[in-house]
Coordinates of C-alpha atoms in Angstrom, one line a residue:
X1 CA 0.0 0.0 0.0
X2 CA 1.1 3.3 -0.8
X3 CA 1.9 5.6 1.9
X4 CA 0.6 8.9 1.7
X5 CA 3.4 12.1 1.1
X6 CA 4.2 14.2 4.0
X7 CA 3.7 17.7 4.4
X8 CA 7.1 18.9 3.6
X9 CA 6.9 16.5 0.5
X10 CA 4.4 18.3 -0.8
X11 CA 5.5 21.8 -0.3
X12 CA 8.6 20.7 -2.5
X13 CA 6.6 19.4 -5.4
X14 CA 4.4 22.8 -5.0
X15 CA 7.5 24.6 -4.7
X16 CA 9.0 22.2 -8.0
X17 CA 6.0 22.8 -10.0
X18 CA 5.5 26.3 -9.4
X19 CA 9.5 26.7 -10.4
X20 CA 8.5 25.5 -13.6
X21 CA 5.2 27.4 -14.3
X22 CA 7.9 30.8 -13.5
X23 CA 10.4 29.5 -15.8
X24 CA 8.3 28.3 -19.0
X25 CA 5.7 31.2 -17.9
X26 CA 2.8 30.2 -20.3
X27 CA -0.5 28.7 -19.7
X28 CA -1.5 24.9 -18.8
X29 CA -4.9 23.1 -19.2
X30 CA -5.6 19.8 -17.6
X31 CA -4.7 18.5 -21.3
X32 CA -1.2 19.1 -20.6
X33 CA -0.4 17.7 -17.6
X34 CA 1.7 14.8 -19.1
X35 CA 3.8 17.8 -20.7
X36 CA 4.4 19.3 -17.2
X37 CA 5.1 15.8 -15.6
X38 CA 7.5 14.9 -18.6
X39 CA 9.2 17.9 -18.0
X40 CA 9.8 17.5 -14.6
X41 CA 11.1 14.2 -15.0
X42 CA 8.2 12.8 -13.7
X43 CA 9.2 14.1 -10.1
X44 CA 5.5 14.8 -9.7
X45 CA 3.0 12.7 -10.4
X46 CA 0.2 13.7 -12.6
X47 CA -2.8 12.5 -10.7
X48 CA -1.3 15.1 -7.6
X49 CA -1.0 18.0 -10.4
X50 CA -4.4 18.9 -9.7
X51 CA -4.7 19.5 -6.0
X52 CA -1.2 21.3 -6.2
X53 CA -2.3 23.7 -8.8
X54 CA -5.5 23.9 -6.5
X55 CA -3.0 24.6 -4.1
X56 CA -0.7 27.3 -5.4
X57 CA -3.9 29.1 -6.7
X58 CA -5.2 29.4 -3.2
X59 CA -2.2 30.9 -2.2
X60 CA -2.5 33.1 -4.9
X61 CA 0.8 31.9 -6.7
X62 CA -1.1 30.8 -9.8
X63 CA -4.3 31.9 -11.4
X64 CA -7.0 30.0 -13.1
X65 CA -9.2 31.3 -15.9
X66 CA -12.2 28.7 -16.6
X67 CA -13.4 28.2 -20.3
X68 CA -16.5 26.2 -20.3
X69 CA -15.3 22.5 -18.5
X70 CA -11.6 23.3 -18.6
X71 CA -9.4 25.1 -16.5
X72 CA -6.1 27.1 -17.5
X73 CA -3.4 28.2 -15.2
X74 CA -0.9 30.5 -15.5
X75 CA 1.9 31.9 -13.0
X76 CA 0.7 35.2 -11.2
X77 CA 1.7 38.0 -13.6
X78 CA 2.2 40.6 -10.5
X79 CA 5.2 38.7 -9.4
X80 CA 7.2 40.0 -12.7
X81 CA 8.5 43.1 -12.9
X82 CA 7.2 45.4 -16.4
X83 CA 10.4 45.4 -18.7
X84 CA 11.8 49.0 -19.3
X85 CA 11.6 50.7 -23.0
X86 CA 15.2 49.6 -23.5
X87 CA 14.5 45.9 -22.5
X88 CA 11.4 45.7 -24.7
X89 CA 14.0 47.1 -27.6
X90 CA 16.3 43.9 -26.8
X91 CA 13.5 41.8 -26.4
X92 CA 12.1 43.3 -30.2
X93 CA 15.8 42.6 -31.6
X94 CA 16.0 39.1 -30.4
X95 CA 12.6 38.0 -31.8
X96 CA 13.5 39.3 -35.2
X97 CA 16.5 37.5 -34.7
X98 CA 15.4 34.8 -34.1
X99 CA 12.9 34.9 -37.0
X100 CA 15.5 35.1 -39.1
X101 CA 17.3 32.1 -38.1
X102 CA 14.1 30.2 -38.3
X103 CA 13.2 31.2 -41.7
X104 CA 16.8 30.0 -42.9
X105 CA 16.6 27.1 -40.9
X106 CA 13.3 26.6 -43.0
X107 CA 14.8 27.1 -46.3
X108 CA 17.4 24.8 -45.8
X109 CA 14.6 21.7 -44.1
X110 CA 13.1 21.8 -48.0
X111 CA 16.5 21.9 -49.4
X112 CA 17.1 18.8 -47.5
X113 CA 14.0 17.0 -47.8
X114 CA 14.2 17.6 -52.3
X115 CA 17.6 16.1 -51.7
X116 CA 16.0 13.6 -49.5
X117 CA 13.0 12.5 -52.1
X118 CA 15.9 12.6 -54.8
X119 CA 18.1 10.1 -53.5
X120 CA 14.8 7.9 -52.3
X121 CA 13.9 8.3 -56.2
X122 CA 17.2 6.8 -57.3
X123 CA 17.9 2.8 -57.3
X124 CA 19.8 1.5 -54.8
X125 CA 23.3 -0.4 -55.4
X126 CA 21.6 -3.8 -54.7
X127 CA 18.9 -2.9 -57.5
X128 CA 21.5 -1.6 -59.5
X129 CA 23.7 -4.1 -59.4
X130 CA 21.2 -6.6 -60.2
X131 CA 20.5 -4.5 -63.5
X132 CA 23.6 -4.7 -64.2
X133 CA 23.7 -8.9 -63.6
X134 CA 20.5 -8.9 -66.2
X135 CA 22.3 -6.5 -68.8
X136 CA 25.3 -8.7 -69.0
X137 CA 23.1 -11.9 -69.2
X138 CA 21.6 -10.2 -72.2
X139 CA 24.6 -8.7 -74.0
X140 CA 25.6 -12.8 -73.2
X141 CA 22.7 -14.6 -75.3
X142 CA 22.6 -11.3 -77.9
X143 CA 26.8 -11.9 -78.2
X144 CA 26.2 -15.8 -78.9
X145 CA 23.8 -15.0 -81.5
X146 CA 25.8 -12.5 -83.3
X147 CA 28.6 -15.0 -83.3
X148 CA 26.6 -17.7 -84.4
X149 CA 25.1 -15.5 -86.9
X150 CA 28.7 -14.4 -88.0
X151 CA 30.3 -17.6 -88.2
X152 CA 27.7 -19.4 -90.5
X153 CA 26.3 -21.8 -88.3
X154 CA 22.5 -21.0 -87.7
X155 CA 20.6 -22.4 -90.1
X156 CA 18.8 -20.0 -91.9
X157 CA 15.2 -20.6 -93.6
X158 CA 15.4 -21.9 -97.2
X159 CA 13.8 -20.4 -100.1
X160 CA 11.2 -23.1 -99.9
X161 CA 10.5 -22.8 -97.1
X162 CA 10.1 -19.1 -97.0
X163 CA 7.7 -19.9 -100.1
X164 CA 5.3 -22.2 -98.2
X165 CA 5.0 -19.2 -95.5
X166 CA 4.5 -16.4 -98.0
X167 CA 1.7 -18.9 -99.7
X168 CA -0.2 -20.0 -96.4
X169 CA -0.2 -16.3 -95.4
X170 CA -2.0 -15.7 -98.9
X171 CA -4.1 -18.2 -97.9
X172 CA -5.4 -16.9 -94.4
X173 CA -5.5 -13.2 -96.0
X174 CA -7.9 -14.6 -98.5
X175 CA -9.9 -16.1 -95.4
X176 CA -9.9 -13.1 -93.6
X177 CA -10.9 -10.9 -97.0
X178 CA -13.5 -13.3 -97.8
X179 CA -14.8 -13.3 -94.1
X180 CA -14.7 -9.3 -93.6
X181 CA -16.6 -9.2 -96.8
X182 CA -19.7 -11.7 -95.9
X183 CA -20.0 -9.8 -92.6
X184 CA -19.8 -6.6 -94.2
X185 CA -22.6 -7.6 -96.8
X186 CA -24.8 -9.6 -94.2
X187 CA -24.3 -6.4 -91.2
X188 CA -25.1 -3.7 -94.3
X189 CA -28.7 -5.9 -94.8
X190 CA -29.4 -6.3 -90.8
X191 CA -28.7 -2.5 -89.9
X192 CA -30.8 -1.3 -93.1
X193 CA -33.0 1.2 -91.2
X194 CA -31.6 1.6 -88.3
X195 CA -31.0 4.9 -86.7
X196 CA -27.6 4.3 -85.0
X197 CA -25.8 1.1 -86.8
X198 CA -22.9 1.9 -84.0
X199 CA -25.2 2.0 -80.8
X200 CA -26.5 -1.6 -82.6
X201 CA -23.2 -3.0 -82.7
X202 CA -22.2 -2.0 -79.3
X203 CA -25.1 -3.4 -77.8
X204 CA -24.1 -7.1 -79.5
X205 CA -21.0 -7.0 -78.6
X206 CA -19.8 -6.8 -82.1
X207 CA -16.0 -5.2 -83.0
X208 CA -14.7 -4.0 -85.7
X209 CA -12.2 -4.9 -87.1
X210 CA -10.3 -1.5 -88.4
X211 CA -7.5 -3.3 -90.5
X212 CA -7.7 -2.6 -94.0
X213 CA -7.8 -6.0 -95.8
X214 CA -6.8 -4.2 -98.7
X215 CA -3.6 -3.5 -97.3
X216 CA -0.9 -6.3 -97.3
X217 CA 1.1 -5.8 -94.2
X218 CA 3.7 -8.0 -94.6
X219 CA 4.7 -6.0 -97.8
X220 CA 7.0 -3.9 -96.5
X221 CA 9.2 -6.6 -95.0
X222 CA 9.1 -9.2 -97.9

């Protein structure tokens, strides 16, 4: 069982946690307790936060402004002294300062995040290097084909047999003429009269077939 803090334990975490609220001198909701406790090391528990905000606002340390169901507290502005024109002047300079170093400290965070997404962009040296292992395997089978190519000894088709091709490729075009040409006749008599011979088509699922069969394709390359 845990035994309950003494008195003089409790002034030093009241005396701890007010420290803090004078040095960061800013406001706290209940939200932020873990920020507080963090801070502190967690010297303070954040269950006991409560009761010694509760606390130093009764003594009249701390001050609490209420905002619907949440409490802020802030360190007792009375207890600081109202800087002079000369320290608001210094105060001025080092807030521009330090605007300025942010702003550059900005410019060079995107500088080094496009260098960043540049070099995630690139390949790495594994998948480079295994690029490199399928390139040479290539230029490999490519090199004993040029040789073989080079040194006479791929058979190369015969003129009969380049003949047989050339005539059962007459043979199919004639097919596929003949074919495109019974369709062409027997879709002209179906789609007489009809509004939108297209919308027709799509609706049977019919393609067309937009090669020319009055082109011979293989003519360029024979």
């Amino acid at each position: 069982m845990t035994k309950p803090k003494s008195q003089s334990t409790k002034k030093d975490d009241e005396a701890l946690v007010l420290e803090y609220l004078k040095k960061t001198n800013r406001p706290y909701s209940a939200s932020e307790y873990s920020d507080i406790c963090l801070n502190l090391h967690n010297a303070v528990a954040k269950s006991a936060l409560t009761k010694i905000l509760t606390a130093l606002c009764d003594r009249g340390d701390v001050r609490c402004k209420t905002y619907g169901k949440q409490s802020v507290y802030v360190i007792d502005q009375d207890q600081f002294e109202n800087p002079s024109p000369e320290e608001l002047t210094i105060m001025d300079a080092k807030i521009e300062d330090l605007r300025q170093q942010i702003a550059v400290l900005q410019d060079k965070n995107k500088h080094m995040k496009q260098s960043l997404q540049l070099l995630t962009t690139q390949k790495t040296t594994a998948e480079l290097q295994e690029i490199s292992k399928d390139l040479d395997e290539k230029i490999s089978i490519l090199g004993n084909r040029l040789n073989s190519l080079q040194s006479g000894t791929v058979q190369l088709i015969t003129v009969d047999e380049m003949q047989k091709i050339d005539k059962n490729y007459e043979q199919m075009r004639k097919i596929w003429k003949d074919r495109k040409a019974l369709f062409r006749d027997l879709w002209d008599a179906v789609s007489e009269g009809v509004v939108s011979p297209s919308e027709l088509k799509e609706r049977l699922g019919i393609e067309d077939d937009e090669i020319d069969f009055s082109v011979d394709l293989l003519s360029g390359i024979r």
